[in-house]
mmCIF file of C-alpha atoms in Angstrom:
data_model
loop_
_atom_site.group_PDB
_atom_site.id
_atom_site.type_symbol
_atom_site.label_atom_id
_atom_site.label_comp_id
_atom_site.label_asym_id
_atom_site.label_seq_id
_atom_site.Cartn_x
_atom_site.Cartn_y
_atom_site.Cartn_z
ATOM 1 C CA GLU A 66 -6.114 -23.041 8.467
ATOM 2 C CA ILE A 67 -2.608 -23.728 7.225
ATOM 3 C CA VAL A 68 0.012 -21.778 9.156
ATOM 4 C CA LEU A 69 3.280 -20.818 7.501
ATOM 5 C CA THR A 70 6.301 -20.297 9.744
ATOM 6 C CA GLN A 71 9.239 -18.423 8.282
ATOM 7 C CA SER A 72 12.749 -18.502 9.667
ATOM 8 C CA PRO A 73 14.838 -16.762 10.600
ATOM 9 C CA ALA A 74 12.892 -13.626 11.439
ATOM 10 C CA THR A 75 15.936 -11.545 10.511
ATOM 11 C CA LEU A 76 18.954 -12.521 8.442
ATOM 12 C CA SER A 77 22.049 -10.317 8.362
ATOM 13 C CA LEU A 78 24.379 -10.884 5.414
ATOM 14 C CA SER A 79 26.752 -9.003 3.147
ATOM 15 C CA PRO A 80 26.504 -8.418 -0.601
ATOM 16 C CA GLY A 81 27.925 -11.380 -2.493
ATOM 17 C CA GLU A 82 26.957 -13.880 0.199
ATOM 18 C CA ARG A 83 24.386 -16.639 -0.191
ATOM 19 C CA ALA A 84 21.022 -16.273 1.553
ATOM 20 C CA THR A 85 18.855 -19.194 2.613
ATOM 21 C CA LEU A 86 15.312 -18.466 3.811
ATOM 22 C CA SER A 87 12.983 -21.127 5.172
ATOM 23 C CA CYS A 88 9.204 -21.528 5.129
ATOM 24 C CA ARG A 89 7.469 -24.408 6.892
ATOM 25 C CA ALA A 90 3.779 -25.258 6.511
ATOM 26 C CA SER A 91 1.655 -26.742 9.293
ATOM 27 C CA GLN A 92 0.393 -29.340 6.803
ATOM 28 C CA SER A 93 1.293 -30.308 3.269
ATOM 29 C CA VAL A 94 0.699 -27.700 0.559
ATOM 30 C CA SER A 95 2.166 -29.893 -2.194
ATOM 31 C CA SER A 96 4.048 -27.439 -4.427
ATOM 32 C CA TYR A 97 1.507 -24.635 -4.168
ATOM 33 C CA LEU A 98 3.841 -22.127 -2.619
ATOM 34 C CA ALA A 99 5.060 -18.700 -3.675
ATOM 35 C CA TRP A 100 7.708 -16.241 -2.506
ATOM 36 C CA TYR A 101 7.361 -12.470 -2.574
ATOM 37 C CA GLN A 102 9.835 -9.662 -1.988
ATOM 38 C CA GLN A 103 8.703 -6.420 -0.379
ATOM 39 C CA LYS A 104 10.667 -3.209 0.001
ATOM 40 C CA PRO A 105 9.608 -0.368 2.332
ATOM 41 C CA GLY A 106 6.651 1.571 1.005
ATOM 42 C CA GLN A 107 6.143 -0.808 -1.916
ATOM 43 C CA ALA A 108 3.748 -3.601 -2.736
ATOM 44 C CA PRO A 109 5.002 -7.176 -2.641
ATOM 45 C CA ARG A 110 6.619 -8.519 -5.811
ATOM 46 C CA LEU A 111 6.111 -12.090 -6.961
ATOM 47 C CA LEU A 112 9.444 -13.926 -7.227
ATOM 48 C CA ILE A 113 8.636 -17.646 -7.258
ATOM 49 C CA TYR A 114 5.419 -19.617 -7.778
ATOM 50 C CA ASP A 115 4.666 -23.327 -7.607
ATOM 51 C CA ALA A 116 7.659 -23.641 -5.255
ATOM 52 C CA SER A 117 10.344 -23.396 -7.923
ATOM 53 C CA ASN A 118 9.180 -21.407 -10.962
ATOM 54 C CA ARG A 119 10.592 -17.922 -11.340
ATOM 55 C CA ALA A 120 8.067 -15.244 -12.220
ATOM 56 C CA THR A 121 8.546 -13.119 -15.309
ATOM 57 C CA GLY A 122 11.668 -10.974 -15.147
ATOM 58 C CA ILE A 123 13.057 -12.470 -11.941
ATOM 59 C CA PRO A 124 16.835 -12.994 -11.995
ATOM 60 C CA ALA A 125 18.284 -16.496 -11.949
ATOM 61 C CA ARG A 126 19.958 -15.903 -8.572
ATOM 62 C CA PHE A 127 16.545 -16.413 -6.939
ATOM 63 C CA ILE A 128 15.991 -20.149 -6.524
ATOM 64 C CA GLY A 129 12.974 -21.798 -4.929
ATOM 65 C CA SER A 130 12.886 -25.391 -3.761
ATOM 66 C CA GLY A 131 10.912 -27.796 -1.601
ATOM 67 C CA SER A 132 7.553 -29.514 -1.467
ATOM 68 C CA GLY A 133 5.079 -30.725 1.096
ATOM 69 C CA THR A 134 5.802 -28.792 4.279
ATOM 70 C CA ALA A 135 9.374 -27.522 3.857
ATOM 71 C CA PHE A 136 10.431 -24.852 1.395
ATOM 72 C CA THR A 137 13.529 -22.761 0.796
ATOM 73 C CA LEU A 138 14.271 -19.570 -1.074
ATOM 74 C CA THR A 139 17.945 -19.271 -1.936
ATOM 75 C CA ILE A 140 19.537 -16.091 -3.237
ATOM 76 C CA SER A 141 22.818 -17.328 -4.658
ATOM 77 C CA SER A 142 24.828 -14.113 -4.457
ATOM 78 C CA LEU A 143 23.236 -11.122 -2.772
ATOM 79 C CA GLU A 144 23.081 -7.811 -4.554
ATOM 80 C CA ALA A 145 22.355 -4.478 -2.874
ATOM 81 C CA GLU A 146 18.770 -4.395 -4.160
ATOM 82 C CA ASP A 147 17.945 -7.787 -2.597
ATOM 83 C CA PHE A 148 17.807 -6.483 0.964
ATOM 84 C CA ALA A 149 14.100 -6.482 1.774
ATOM 85 C CA VAL A 150 11.398 -8.509 3.524
ATOM 86 C CA TYR A 151 10.464 -11.866 1.998
ATOM 87 C CA TYR A 152 7.119 -13.593 2.442
ATOM 88 C CA CYS A 153 5.997 -17.076 1.543
ATOM 89 C CA GLN A 154 2.381 -17.775 0.546
ATOM 90 C CA GLN A 155 0.540 -21.082 0.248
ATOM 91 C CA CYS A 156 -2.232 -21.598 -2.292
ATOM 92 C CA SER A 157 -3.183 -25.159 -1.470
ATOM 93 C CA ASN A 158 -6.053 -25.189 0.922
ATOM 94 C CA TRP A 159 -9.061 -23.135 1.992
ATOM 95 C CA PRO A 160 -8.599 -20.364 2.839
ATOM 96 C CA PRO A 161 -7.017 -20.632 -0.543
ATOM 97 C CA ASN A 162 -4.028 -18.676 0.474
ATOM 98 C CA THR A 163 -2.222 -17.594 3.600
ATOM 99 C CA PHE A 164 1.066 -15.796 4.069
ATOM 100 C CA GLY A 165 3.925 -16.212 6.469
ATOM 101 C CA GLN A 166 5.060 -13.437 8.790
ATOM 102 C CA GLY A 167 8.154 -12.669 6.771
ATOM 103 C CA THR A 168 11.938 -12.770 6.939
ATOM 104 C CA LYS A 169 13.794 -9.475 6.948
ATOM 105 C CA LEU A 170 17.030 -9.684 4.978
ATOM 106 C CA GLU A 171 19.304 -6.899 6.157
ATOM 107 C CA ILE A 172 22.787 -5.727 5.289
ATOM 108 C CA LYS A 173 25.453 -6.871 7.758
ATOM 109 C CA GLN B 1306 2.785 -2.436 -19.370
ATOM 110 C CA VAL B 1307 0.410 -3.715 -16.724
ATOM 111 C CA GLN B 1308 -0.593 -1.077 -14.199
ATOM 112 C CA LEU B 1309 -3.033 -1.079 -11.307
ATOM 113 C CA VAL B 1310 -3.718 2.375 -9.900
ATOM 114 C CA GLN B 1311 -5.646 2.659 -6.665
ATOM 115 C CA SER B 1312 -7.524 5.472 -5.005
ATOM 116 C CA GLY B 1313 -5.949 7.529 -2.261
ATOM 117 C CA ALA B 1314 -5.546 7.186 1.476
ATOM 118 C CA GLU B 1315 -8.600 7.340 3.724
ATOM 119 C CA VAL B 1316 -9.338 8.096 7.357
ATOM 120 C CA LYS B 1317 -12.575 6.629 8.691
ATOM 121 C CA ARG B 1318 -14.467 6.472 11.965
ATOM 122 C CA PRO B 1319 -15.342 3.110 13.501
ATOM 123 C CA GLY B 1320 -18.571 1.808 12.000
ATOM 124 C CA ALA B 1321 -18.091 3.621 8.699
ATOM 125 C CA SER B 1322 -17.443 2.030 5.287
ATOM 126 C CA LEU B 1323 -14.464 2.163 2.937
ATOM 127 C CA LYS B 1324 -14.571 1.921 -0.844
ATOM 128 C CA VAL B 1325 -11.327 1.522 -2.767
ATOM 129 C CA SER B 1326 -10.988 1.647 -6.543
ATOM 130 C CA CYS B 1327 -8.385 -0.091 -8.684
ATOM 131 C CA LYS B 1328 -8.018 1.005 -12.307
ATOM 132 C CA ALA B 1329 -6.323 -1.511 -14.560
ATOM 133 C CA SER B 1330 -4.436 -0.827 -17.765
ATOM 134 C CA GLY B 1331 -2.014 -2.585 -20.080
ATOM 135 C CA TYR B 1332 -3.908 -5.869 -20.314
ATOM 136 C CA THR B 1333 -7.388 -7.270 -20.932
ATOM 137 C CA PHE B 1334 -9.217 -6.425 -17.717
ATOM 138 C CA THR B 1335 -11.802 -9.182 -18.136
ATOM 139 C CA GLY B 1336 -9.153 -11.825 -18.759
ATOM 140 C CA TYR B 1337 -7.760 -12.055 -15.221
ATOM 141 C CA TYR B 1338 -9.260 -12.416 -11.758
ATOM 142 C CA MET B 1339 -8.577 -9.545 -9.397
ATOM 143 C CA HIS B 1340 -7.816 -10.099 -5.735
ATOM 144 C CA TRP B 1341 -7.902 -7.801 -2.744
ATOM 145 C CA VAL B 1342 -5.237 -8.157 -0.072
ATOM 146 C CA ARG B 1343 -4.524 -6.091 3.004
ATOM 147 C CA GLN B 1344 -1.447 -5.669 5.145
ATOM 148 C CA ALA B 1345 -1.321 -4.213 8.630
ATOM 149 C CA HIS B 1346 1.881 -2.469 9.634
ATOM 150 C CA GLY B 1347 4.660 -4.968 10.279
ATOM 151 C CA GLN B 1348 2.465 -7.965 9.417
ATOM 152 C CA GLY B 1349 2.228 -10.394 6.541
ATOM 153 C CA PRO B 1350 -0.402 -9.837 3.867
ATOM 154 C CA GLU B 1351 -3.955 -11.110 4.369
ATOM 155 C CA TRP B 1352 -6.260 -12.129 1.516
ATOM 156 C CA LEU B 1353 -9.773 -10.637 1.465
ATOM 157 C CA GLY B 1354 -11.286 -12.057 -1.701
ATOM 158 C CA TRP B 1355 -11.452 -12.045 -5.487
ATOM 159 C CA ILE B 1356 -13.684 -10.878 -8.268
ATOM 160 C CA ASN B 1357 -13.973 -12.269 -11.773
ATOM 161 C CA PRO B 1358 -14.145 -9.073 -13.836
ATOM 162 C CA LYS B 1359 -15.762 -10.911 -16.735
ATOM 163 C CA SER B 1360 -18.717 -12.411 -14.876
ATOM 164 C CA GLY B 1361 -18.796 -10.318 -11.714
ATOM 165 C CA ASP B 1362 -18.607 -13.462 -9.564
ATOM 166 C CA THR B 1363 -16.905 -12.965 -6.234
ATOM 167 C CA ARG B 1364 -15.563 -14.994 -3.340
ATOM 168 C CA SER B 1365 -14.306 -13.710 -0.038
ATOM 169 C CA ALA B 1366 -12.415 -15.106 2.898
ATOM 170 C CA GLN B 1367 -14.720 -16.383 5.610
ATOM 171 C CA LYS B 1368 -13.405 -13.773 8.028
ATOM 172 C CA PHE B 1369 -14.775 -10.961 5.814
ATOM 173 C CA GLN B 1370 -17.994 -12.517 4.579
ATOM 174 C CA GLY B 1371 -20.870 -10.127 5.120
ATOM 175 C CA ARG B 1372 -18.525 -7.144 5.412
ATOM 176 C CA VAL B 1373 -16.724 -7.052 2.063
ATOM 177 C CA THR B 1374 -18.308 -6.306 -1.311
ATOM 178 C CA MET B 1375 -16.353 -6.494 -4.543
ATOM 179 C CA THR B 1376 -17.656 -5.029 -7.780
ATOM 180 C CA ARG B 1377 -16.314 -3.905 -11.123
ATOM 181 C CA ASP B 1378 -17.071 -1.566 -14.009
ATOM 182 C CA THR B 1379 -15.799 -3.097 -17.224
ATOM 183 C CA SER B 1380 -16.467 0.102 -19.184
ATOM 184 C CA ILE B 1381 -13.629 1.792 -17.305
ATOM 185 C CA ASN B 1382 -11.530 -1.274 -16.387
ATOM 186 C CA THR B 1383 -11.947 -0.627 -12.692
ATOM 187 C CA ALA B 1384 -12.474 -2.932 -9.739
ATOM 188 C CA TYR B 1385 -13.864 -1.826 -6.389
ATOM 189 C CA MET B 1386 -13.710 -3.175 -2.872
ATOM 190 C CA GLU B 1387 -16.023 -1.961 -0.133
ATOM 191 C CA LEU B 1388 -15.487 -2.892 3.495
ATOM 192 C CA SER B 1389 -18.241 -2.031 5.950
ATOM 193 C CA ARG B 1390 -18.585 -1.732 9.743
ATOM 194 C CA LEU B 1391 -14.982 -0.675 10.092
ATOM 195 C CA LYS B 1392 -13.067 -1.374 13.291
ATOM 196 C CA SER B 1393 -9.722 -0.096 14.502
ATOM 197 C CA ASP B 1394 -8.011 -3.337 13.541
ATOM 198 C CA ASP B 1395 -9.047 -2.782 9.914
ATOM 199 C CA THR B 1396 -6.300 -0.153 9.816
ATOM 200 C CA ALA B 1397 -3.991 -1.403 7.071
ATOM 201 C CA VAL B 1398 -2.808 -0.880 3.530
ATOM 202 C CA TYR B 1399 -5.281 -2.356 1.054
ATOM 203 C CA TYR B 1400 -4.038 -3.669 -2.281
ATOM 204 C CA CYS B 1401 -5.627 -4.925 -5.440
ATOM 205 C CA ALA B 1402 -3.557 -7.636 -7.075
ATOM 206 C CA ARG B 1403 -3.978 -9.440 -10.371
ATOM 207 C CA ASP B 1404 -4.224 -13.214 -10.432
ATOM 208 C CA ARG B 1405 -1.355 -14.660 -12.422
ATOM 209 C CA ASP B 1406 -3.200 -17.371 -14.324
ATOM 210 C CA ARG B 1407 -6.678 -18.875 -14.191
ATOM 211 C CA LEU B 1408 -7.235 -18.355 -10.495
ATOM 212 C CA ASP B 1409 -3.993 -19.902 -9.265
ATOM 213 C CA TYR B 1410 -4.009 -17.379 -6.386
ATOM 214 C CA TYR B 1411 -0.532 -16.111 -7.193
ATOM 215 C CA PHE B 1412 -0.453 -12.318 -7.509
ATOM 216 C CA ASP B 1413 1.766 -11.066 -10.319
ATOM 217 C CA TYR B 1414 0.868 -7.360 -10.405
ATOM 218 C CA TRP B 1415 -0.162 -5.187 -7.482
ATOM 219 C CA GLY B 1416 -1.587 -1.739 -7.059
ATOM 220 C CA GLN B 1417 0.367 0.831 -5.105
ATOM 221 C CA GLY B 1418 -1.814 0.343 -2.046
ATOM 222 C CA THR B 1419 -4.416 2.432 -0.243
ATOM 223 C CA LEU B 1420 -3.770 3.258 3.399
ATOM 224 C CA LEU B 1421 -6.829 3.074 5.612
ATOM 225 C CA THR B 1422 -6.710 4.529 9.107
ATOM 226 C CA VAL B 1423 -9.665 3.790 11.365
ATOM 227 C CA SER B 1424 -9.769 6.080 14.342
ATOM 228 C CA SER B 1425 -12.329 7.808 16.503
#
């Protein structure tokens, strides 16, 4: 089973700052990686798929990059509504998808 | 607009079964695979399986094989997930989630979640 390790566990930043979240896979997943945002009491929301493609309606400040085993989600300038938990998900190998344990992005 | 509306919270005893419904609207129900995902408190999501609403074909994660049954009723655009022989560590929020495109395993729309509590 492919294990996804997200870092840091918690990231404390202020609105307007740049956020950089990391996701590392235990083996290559090519570009079959997604990022989700989850707010308390809500379902996850798809942000990025295939490592770098923004899902429908996702603002341009959300940028996905990487391939193989190392991936990054960058939020170029944080807005108040961006503070949430972020999960990465791989869709490369059987089981066909596994999720990381999440990075909590909190207001500093 | 796409909506997935799930059935309400449940409390079950160990050994019992859970059945969750997921009513879809705003798109062609038979045109997209439907997945089931669960999330224990404070944990990342965990995939249970999918159903093809058009054919009724299903596939589940190995961990849940023999315990999970996924069905659908195309006349009412509703998918169902039944989990049997419940244990305390099945306590979680259960979601249905639509596959984005031709079984790429990305989930673009989610239900609101159904909280299951398993307790004696």
